[in-house]
Short mmCIF file of C-alpha atoms and ligand atoms in Angstrom, two decimals:
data_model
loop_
_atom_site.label_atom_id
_atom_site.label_comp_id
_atom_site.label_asym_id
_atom_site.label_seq_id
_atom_site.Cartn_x
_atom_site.Cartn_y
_atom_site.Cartn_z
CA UNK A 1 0.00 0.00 0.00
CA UNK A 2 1.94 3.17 -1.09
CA UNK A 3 -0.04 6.41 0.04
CA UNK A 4 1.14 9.88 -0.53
CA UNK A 5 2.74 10.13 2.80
CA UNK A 6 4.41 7.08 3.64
CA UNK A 7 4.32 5.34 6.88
CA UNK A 8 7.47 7.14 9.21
CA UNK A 9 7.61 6.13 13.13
CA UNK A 10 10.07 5.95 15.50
CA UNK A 11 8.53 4.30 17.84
CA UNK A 12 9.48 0.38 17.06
CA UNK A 13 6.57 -1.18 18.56
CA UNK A 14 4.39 0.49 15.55
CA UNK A 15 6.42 -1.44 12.51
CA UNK A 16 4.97 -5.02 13.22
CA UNK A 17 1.10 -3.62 13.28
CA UNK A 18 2.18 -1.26 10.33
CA UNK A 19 3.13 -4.66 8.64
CA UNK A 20 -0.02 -6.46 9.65
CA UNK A 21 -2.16 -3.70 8.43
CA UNK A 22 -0.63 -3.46 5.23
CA UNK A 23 -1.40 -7.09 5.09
CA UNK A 24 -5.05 -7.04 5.85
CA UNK A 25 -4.01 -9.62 9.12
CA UNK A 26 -6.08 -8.90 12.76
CA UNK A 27 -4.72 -6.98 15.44
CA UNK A 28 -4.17 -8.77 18.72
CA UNK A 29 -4.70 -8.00 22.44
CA UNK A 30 -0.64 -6.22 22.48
CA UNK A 31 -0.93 -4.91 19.01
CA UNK A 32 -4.06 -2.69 20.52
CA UNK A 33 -2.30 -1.71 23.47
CA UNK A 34 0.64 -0.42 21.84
CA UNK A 35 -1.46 1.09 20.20
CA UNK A 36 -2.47 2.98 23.13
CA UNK A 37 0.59 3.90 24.91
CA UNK A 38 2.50 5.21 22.00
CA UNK A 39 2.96 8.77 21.70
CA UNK A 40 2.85 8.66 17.60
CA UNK A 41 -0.61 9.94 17.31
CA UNK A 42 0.38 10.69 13.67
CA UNK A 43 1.28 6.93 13.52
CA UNK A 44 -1.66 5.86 14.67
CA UNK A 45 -3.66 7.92 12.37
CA UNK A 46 -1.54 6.99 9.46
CA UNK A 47 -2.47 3.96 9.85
CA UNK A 48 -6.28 3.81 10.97
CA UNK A 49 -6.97 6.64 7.78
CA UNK A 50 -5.35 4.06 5.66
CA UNK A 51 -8.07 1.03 7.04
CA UNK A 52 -10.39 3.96 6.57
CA UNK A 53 -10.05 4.82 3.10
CA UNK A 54 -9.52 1.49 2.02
CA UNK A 55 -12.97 0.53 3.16
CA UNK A 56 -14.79 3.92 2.15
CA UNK A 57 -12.46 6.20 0.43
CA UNK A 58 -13.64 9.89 0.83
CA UNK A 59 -17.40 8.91 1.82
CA UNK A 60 -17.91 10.24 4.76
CA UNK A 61 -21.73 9.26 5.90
CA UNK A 62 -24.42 11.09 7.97
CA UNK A 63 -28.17 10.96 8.82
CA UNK A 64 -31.01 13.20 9.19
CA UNK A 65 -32.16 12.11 12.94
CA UNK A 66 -34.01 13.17 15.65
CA UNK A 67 -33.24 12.11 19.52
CA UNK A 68 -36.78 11.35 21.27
CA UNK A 69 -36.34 10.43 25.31
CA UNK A 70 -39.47 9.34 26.47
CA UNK A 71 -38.55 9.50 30.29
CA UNK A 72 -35.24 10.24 32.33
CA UNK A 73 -37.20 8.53 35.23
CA UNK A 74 -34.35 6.20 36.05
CA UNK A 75 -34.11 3.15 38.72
CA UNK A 76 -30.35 2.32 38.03
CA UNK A 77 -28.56 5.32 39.45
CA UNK A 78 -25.39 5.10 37.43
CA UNK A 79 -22.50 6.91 38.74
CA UNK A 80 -21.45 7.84 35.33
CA UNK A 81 -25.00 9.69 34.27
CA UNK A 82 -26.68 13.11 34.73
CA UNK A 83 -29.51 12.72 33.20
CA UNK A 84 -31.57 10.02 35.14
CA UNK A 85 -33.74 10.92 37.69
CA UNK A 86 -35.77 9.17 40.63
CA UNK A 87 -39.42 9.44 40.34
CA UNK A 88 -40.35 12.00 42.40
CA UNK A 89 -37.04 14.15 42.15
CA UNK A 90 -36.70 17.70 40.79
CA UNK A 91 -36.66 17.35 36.89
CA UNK A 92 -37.87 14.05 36.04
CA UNK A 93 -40.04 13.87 33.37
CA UNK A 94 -41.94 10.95 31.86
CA UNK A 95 -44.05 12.33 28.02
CA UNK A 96 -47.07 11.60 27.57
CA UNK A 97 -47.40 9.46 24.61
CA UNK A 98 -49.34 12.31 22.16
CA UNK A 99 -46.44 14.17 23.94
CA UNK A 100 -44.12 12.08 22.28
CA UNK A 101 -45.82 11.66 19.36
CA UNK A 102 -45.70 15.65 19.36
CA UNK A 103 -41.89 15.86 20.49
CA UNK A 104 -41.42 13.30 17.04
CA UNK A 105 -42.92 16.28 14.71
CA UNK A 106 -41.28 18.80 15.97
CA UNK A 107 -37.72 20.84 15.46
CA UNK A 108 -36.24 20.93 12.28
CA UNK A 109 -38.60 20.72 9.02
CA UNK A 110 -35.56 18.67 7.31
CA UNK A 111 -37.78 15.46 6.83
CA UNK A 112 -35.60 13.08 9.24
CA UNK A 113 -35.15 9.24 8.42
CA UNK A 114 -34.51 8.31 11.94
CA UNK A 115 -35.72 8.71 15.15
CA UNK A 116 -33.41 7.56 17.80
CA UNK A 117 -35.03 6.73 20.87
CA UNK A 118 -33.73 6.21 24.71
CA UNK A 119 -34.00 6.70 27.78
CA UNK A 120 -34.42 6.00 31.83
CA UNK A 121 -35.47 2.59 33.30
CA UNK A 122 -39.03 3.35 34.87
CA UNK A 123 -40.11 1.72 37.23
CA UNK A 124 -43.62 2.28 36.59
CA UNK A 125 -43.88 2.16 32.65
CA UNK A 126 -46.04 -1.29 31.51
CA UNK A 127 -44.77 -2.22 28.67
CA UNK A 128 -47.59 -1.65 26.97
CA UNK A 129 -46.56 1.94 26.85
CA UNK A 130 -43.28 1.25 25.06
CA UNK A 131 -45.34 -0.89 22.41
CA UNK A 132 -48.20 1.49 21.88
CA UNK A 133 -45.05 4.19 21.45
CA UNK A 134 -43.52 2.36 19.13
CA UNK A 135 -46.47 1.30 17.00
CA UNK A 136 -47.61 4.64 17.48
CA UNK A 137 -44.69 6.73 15.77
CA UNK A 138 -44.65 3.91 13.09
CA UNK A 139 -48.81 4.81 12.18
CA UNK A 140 -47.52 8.67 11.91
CA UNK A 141 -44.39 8.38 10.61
CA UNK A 142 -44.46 5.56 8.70
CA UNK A 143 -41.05 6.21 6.39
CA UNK A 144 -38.79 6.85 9.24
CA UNK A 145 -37.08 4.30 10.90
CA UNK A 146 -37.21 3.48 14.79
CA UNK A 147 -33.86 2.87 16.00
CA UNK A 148 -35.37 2.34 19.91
CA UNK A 149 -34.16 0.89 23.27
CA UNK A 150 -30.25 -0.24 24.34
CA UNK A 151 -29.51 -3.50 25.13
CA UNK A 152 -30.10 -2.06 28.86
CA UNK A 153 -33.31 -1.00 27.73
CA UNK A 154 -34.20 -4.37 26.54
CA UNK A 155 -33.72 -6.29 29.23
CA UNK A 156 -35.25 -4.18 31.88
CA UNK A 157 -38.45 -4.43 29.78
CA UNK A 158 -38.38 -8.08 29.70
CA UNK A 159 -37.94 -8.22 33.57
CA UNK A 160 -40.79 -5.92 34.25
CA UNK A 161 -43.28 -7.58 31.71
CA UNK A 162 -41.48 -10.82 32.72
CA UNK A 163 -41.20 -12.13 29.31
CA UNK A 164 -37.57 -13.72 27.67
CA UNK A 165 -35.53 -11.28 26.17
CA UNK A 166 -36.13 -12.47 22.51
CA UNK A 167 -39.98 -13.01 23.13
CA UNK A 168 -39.50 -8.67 24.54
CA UNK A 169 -37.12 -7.99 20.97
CA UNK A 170 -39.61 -10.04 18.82
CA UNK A 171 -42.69 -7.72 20.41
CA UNK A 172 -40.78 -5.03 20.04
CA UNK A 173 -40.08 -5.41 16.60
CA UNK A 174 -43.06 -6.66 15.59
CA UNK A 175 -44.59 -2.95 16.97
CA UNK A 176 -42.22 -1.25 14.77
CA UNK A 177 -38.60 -1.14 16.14
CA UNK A 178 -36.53 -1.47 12.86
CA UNK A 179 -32.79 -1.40 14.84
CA UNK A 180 -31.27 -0.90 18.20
CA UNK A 181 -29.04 2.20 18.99
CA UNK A 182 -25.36 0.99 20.40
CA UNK A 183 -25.95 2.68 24.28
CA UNK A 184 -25.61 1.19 27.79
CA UNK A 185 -22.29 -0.60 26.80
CA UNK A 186 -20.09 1.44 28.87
CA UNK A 187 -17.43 -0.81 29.49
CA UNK A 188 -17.51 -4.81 29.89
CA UNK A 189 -15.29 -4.58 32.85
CA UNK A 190 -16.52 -5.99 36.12
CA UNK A 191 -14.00 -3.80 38.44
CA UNK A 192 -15.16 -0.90 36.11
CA UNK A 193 -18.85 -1.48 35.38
CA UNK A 194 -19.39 -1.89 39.49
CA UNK A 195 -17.86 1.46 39.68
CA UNK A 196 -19.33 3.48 37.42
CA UNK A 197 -23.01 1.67 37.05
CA UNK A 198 -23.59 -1.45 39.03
CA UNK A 199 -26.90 -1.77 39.02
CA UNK A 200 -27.10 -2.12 34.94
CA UNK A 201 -26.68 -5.39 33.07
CA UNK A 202 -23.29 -7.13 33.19
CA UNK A 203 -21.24 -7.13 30.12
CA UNK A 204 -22.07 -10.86 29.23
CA UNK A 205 -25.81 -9.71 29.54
CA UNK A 206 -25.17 -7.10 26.81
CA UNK A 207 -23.45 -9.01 24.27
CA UNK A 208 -25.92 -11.97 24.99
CA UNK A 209 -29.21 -8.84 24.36
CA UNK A 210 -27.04 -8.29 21.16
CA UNK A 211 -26.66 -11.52 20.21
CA UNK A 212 -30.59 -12.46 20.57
CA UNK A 213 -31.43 -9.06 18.59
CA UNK A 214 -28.74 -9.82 15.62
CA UNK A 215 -30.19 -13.32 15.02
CA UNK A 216 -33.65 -11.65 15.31
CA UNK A 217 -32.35 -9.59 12.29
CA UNK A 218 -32.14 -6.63 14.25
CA UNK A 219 -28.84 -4.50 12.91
CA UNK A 220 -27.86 -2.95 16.22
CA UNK A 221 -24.56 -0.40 17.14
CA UNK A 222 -22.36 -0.55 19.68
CA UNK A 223 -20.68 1.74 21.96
CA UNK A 224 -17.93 2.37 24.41
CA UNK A 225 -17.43 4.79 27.56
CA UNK A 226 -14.06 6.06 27.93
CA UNK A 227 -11.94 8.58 30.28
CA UNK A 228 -13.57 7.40 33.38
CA UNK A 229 -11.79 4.57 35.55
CA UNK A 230 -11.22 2.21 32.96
CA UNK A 231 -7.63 1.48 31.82
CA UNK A 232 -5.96 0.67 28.32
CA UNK A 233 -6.65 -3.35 29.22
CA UNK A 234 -10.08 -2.65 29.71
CA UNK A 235 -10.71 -1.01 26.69
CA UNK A 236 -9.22 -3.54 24.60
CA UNK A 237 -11.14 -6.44 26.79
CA UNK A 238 -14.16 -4.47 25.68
CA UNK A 239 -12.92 -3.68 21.67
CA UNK A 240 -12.04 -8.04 21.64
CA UNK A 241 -15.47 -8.62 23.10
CA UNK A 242 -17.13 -6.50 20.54
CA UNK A 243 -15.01 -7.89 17.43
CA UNK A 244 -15.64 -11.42 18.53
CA UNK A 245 -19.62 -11.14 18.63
CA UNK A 246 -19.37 -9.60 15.60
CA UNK A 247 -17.53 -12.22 14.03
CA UNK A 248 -20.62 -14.39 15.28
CA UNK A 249 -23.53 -12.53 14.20
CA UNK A 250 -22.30 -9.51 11.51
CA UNK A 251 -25.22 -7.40 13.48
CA UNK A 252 -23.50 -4.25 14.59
CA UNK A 253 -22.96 -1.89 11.84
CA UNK A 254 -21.23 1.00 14.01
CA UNK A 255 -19.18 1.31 17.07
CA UNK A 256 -19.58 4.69 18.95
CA UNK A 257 -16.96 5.37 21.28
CA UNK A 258 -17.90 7.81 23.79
CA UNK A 259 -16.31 10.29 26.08
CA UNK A 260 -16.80 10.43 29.51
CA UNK A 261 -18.91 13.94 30.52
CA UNK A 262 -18.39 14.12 34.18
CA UNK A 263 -20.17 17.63 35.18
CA UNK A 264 -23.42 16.80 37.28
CA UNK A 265 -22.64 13.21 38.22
CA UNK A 266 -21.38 11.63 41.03
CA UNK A 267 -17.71 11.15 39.12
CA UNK A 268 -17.62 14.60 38.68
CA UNK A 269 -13.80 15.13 40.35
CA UNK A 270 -12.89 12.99 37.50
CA UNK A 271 -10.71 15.23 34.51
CA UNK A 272 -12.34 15.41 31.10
CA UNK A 273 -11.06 13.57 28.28
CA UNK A 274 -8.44 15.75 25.78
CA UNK A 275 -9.05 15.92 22.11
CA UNK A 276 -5.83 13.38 21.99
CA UNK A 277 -7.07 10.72 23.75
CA UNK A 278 -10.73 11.35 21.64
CA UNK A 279 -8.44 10.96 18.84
CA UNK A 280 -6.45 7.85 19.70
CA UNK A 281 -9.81 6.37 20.67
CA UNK A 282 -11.27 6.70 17.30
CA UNK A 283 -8.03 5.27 15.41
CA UNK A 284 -7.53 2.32 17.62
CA UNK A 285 -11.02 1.51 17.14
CA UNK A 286 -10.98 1.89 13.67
CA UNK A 287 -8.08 -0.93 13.61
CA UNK A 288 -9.10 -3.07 16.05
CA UNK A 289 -12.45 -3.38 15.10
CA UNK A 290 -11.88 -4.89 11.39
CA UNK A 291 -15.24 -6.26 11.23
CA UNK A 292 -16.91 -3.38 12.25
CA UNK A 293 -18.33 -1.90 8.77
CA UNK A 294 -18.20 1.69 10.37
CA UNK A 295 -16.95 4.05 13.19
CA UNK A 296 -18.62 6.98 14.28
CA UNK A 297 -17.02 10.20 15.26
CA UNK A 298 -20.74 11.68 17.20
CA UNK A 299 -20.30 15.34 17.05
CA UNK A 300 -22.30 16.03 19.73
CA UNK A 301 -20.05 14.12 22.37
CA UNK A 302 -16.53 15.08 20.54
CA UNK A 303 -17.75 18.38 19.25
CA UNK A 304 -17.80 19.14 16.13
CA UNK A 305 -14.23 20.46 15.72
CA UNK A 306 -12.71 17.21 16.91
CA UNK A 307 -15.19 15.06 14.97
CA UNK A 308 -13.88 16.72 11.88
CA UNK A 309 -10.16 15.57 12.64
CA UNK A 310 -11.77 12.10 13.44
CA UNK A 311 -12.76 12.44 9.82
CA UNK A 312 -8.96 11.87 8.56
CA UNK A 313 -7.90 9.66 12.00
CA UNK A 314 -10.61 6.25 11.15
CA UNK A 315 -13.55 7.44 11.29
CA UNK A 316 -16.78 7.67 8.53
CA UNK A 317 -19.78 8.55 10.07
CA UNK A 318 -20.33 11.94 12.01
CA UNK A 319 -24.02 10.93 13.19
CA UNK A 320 -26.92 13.50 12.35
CA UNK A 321 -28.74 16.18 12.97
CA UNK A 322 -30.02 14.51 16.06
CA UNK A 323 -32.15 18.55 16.72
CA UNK A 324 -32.31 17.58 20.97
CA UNK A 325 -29.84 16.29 22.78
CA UNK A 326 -30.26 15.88 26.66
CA UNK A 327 -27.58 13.07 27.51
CA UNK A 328 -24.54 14.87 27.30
CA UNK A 329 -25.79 17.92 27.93
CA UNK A 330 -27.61 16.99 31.30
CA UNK A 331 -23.46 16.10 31.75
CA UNK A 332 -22.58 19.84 31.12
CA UNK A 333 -21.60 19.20 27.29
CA UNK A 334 -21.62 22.66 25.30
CA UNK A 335 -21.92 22.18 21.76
CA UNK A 336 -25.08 23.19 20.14
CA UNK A 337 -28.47 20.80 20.63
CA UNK A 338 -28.72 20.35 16.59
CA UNK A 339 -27.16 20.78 13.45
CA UNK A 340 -28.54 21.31 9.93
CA UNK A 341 -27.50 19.14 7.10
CA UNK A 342 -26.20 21.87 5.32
CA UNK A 343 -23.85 22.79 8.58
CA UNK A 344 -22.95 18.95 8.63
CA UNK A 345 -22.22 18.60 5.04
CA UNK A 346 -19.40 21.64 5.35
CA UNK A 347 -17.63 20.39 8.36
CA UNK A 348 -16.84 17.05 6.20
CA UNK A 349 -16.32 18.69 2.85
CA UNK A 350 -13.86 21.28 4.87
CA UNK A 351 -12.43 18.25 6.02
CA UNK A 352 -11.58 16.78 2.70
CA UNK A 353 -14.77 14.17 2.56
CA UNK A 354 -17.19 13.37 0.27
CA UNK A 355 -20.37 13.52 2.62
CA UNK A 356 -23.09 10.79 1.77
CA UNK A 357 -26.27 11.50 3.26
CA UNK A 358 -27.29 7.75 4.56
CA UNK A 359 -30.06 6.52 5.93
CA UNK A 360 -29.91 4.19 9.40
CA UNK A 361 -28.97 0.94 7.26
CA UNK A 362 -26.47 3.17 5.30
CA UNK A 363 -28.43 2.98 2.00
CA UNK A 364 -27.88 6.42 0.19
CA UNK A 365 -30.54 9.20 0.54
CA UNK A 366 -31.63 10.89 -2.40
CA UNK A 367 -33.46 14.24 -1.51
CA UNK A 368 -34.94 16.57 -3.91
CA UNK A 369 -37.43 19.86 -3.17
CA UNK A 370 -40.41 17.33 -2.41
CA UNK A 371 -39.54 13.55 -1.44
CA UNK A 372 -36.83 11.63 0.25
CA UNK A 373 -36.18 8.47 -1.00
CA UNK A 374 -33.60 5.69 -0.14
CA UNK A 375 -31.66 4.16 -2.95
CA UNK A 376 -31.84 0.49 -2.83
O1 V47 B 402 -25.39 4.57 27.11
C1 V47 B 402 -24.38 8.58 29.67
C2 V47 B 402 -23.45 7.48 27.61
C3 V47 B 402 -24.90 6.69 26.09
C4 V47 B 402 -22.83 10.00 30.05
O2 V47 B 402 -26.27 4.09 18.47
C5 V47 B 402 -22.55 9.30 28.90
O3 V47 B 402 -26.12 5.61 16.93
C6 V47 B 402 -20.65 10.49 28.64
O4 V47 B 402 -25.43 5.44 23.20
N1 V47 B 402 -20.86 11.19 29.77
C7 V47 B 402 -26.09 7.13 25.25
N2 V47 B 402 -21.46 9.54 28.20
C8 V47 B 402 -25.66 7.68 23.91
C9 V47 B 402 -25.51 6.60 22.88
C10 V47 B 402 -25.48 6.95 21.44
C11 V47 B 402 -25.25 8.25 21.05
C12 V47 B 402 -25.25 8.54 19.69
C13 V47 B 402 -25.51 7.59 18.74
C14 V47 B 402 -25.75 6.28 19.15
C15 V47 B 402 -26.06 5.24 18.13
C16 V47 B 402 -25.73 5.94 20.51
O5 V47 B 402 -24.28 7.85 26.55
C17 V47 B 402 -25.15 5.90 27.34
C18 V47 B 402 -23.86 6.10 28.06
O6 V47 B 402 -22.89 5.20 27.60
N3 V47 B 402 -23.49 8.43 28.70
N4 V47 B 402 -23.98 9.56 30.52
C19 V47 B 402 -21.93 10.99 30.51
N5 V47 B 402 -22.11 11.66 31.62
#
């Protein structure tokens, strides 16, 4: 592979993985961690833009979406979270479901494809509610597709209606849900996950939620915390984990990884992450993860500024338009709530991209004055 800039490091632990990309051969567990501790961003990123553009070239992908939270009402209590809320605290919220349906219309005119939808663990909801939600959007919007519940999500439901997780994802799907968003993942890490949420689902109960939705033919993402407690062995525990259920299923079509917001939780004496470790994240994901069809740099979490440099360090996909975001910004995150398409579609032209407007499944979307259509 000869590139315009060829590969220069001084850092020796960088030539074997140089080779082994070059050669199309998988990374192992020391590869990744090298990886991590070497100070050759520039490396790094030679090397993860070169997986990058080998799988996509310039196309750089990103959806018209909307964000819909239903309730923030929250019985797990994660350390790691500002936006859940006991019942009867200050600031919880639970919509209505003509509220929702109302929320779903609203904000940007841009006709969106997707609506992704999240949020608390009620301890009240039936699950009748989440059906006649999802089966409800579906009657009103019927082009746009539901990308609805984490794993986390999932198997709460099935608890409280006391049903097996695949006989909760085949209800759920059969009301409308068309794909699962890549949340609740944080990291796999027992020492870590007790820390930072220990009342969710354990790892194993993830990848197993993922597993049952993937062979339900339910395309799902996946996602990663970082710059919390974890360390450079649990991240690549939890990048292995990922790339071995995908070689199993071929159900996750993105991995997310996100940074840590710590204003407003109970880790909040915990540093931010620096655009260099957002970075490094993004590359070594990109070439760990080499059956992962896409990584996305989510503006919202990275800002937009870094997410742009993500564009040339691995990543392909800058997520959407998303128009309300409470997640991060419950955790003191300051970019803007939305972004146009137009807005998007300069930040990855200015970045030296050829932006593809996509639609959840990554078919192309072909807009004119008066439709959308997806290209099939
Ligand atoms: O699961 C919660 C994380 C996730 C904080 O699938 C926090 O396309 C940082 O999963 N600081 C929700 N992170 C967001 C998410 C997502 C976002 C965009 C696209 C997709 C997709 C998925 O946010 C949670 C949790 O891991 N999170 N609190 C916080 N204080």
């Amino acid at each position: 592979m000869e590139r315009a800039h060829p590969f220069q490091t001084d850092d020796s632990r960088l030539h074997p993985i140089h080779a082994k990309v070059v050669a199309r051969e998988r990374l192992t567990a020391d590869d990744a961690l090298a990886l991590y501790r070497t100070g050759d961003i520039l490396a790094v990123g030679w090397l993860a833009n070169s997986v990058r553009e080998r799988m996509h070239g310039d196309k750089t992908y990103f959806n018209v979406n909307r964000h819909i939270n239903p309730t923030n009402v929250c019985v797990a209590a994660c350390r790691l979270c500002a936006f859940g809320r006991k019942k009867d605290s200050p600031g919880a919220y639970t919509m209505a479901l003509e509220e929702a349906f109302k929320t779903a219309a609203s904000g940007y005119s841009e006709a969106v494809t997707e609506f992704h939808i999240v949020g608390g663990l009620h301890p009240d909801l039936p699950f009748q509610y989440f059906l006649d939600l999802i089966s409800g959007l579906k009657e009103r919007f019927p082009h746009v597709h539901l990308k609805a519940f984490t794993m986390v999500e999932v198997a709460y439901l099935s608890k409280r209606a006391k049903l097996s997780v695949s006989e909760t994802l085949a209800q759920l799907k059969a009301a409308g849900v068309d794909s699962l968003p890549g949340g609740g993942a944080e990291i796999f890490s027992d020492r870590v996950r007790h820390i930072i949420c220990d009342h969710k689902i354990d790892g194993n109960q993830w990848l197993d939620t993922a597993r049952l939705a993937h062979q339900m033919g339910l395309k799902s993402n996946a996602t990663m915390l970082y710059g919390h407690v974890e360390n450079d062995d649990d991240r690549v525990d939890h990048l292995l984990k990922l790339r071995a259920l995908q070689d199993e299923t071929r159900g996750f079509q993105t991995f997310i990884p996100l940074a840590f917001h710590p204003e407003h939780t109970a880790l909040q004496h915990l540093a931010k992450t620096t655009g260099m470790l957002d970075i490094k994240q993004i590359a070594v994901s990109r070439l760990v993860l080499d059956n992962f069809p896409h990584i996305k740099a989510y503006w919202q979490m990275m800002t937009a500024k870094i997410a742009q440099i993500a564009l040339r360090f691995g990543a392909d996909d800058i997520d959407g338009t998303v128009v309300e975001e409470k997640i991060y910004h419950d955790a003191g995150a300051t970019t803007p709530q939305g972004m146009r398409r137009e807005e998007l579609m300069r930040l990855i032209r200015e970045a030296g991209r050829d932006p593809v407007e996509r639609d959840t499944l990554y078919r192309p979307v072909i807009r004119d004055e008066m439709a959308v259509t997806v290209a099939v």
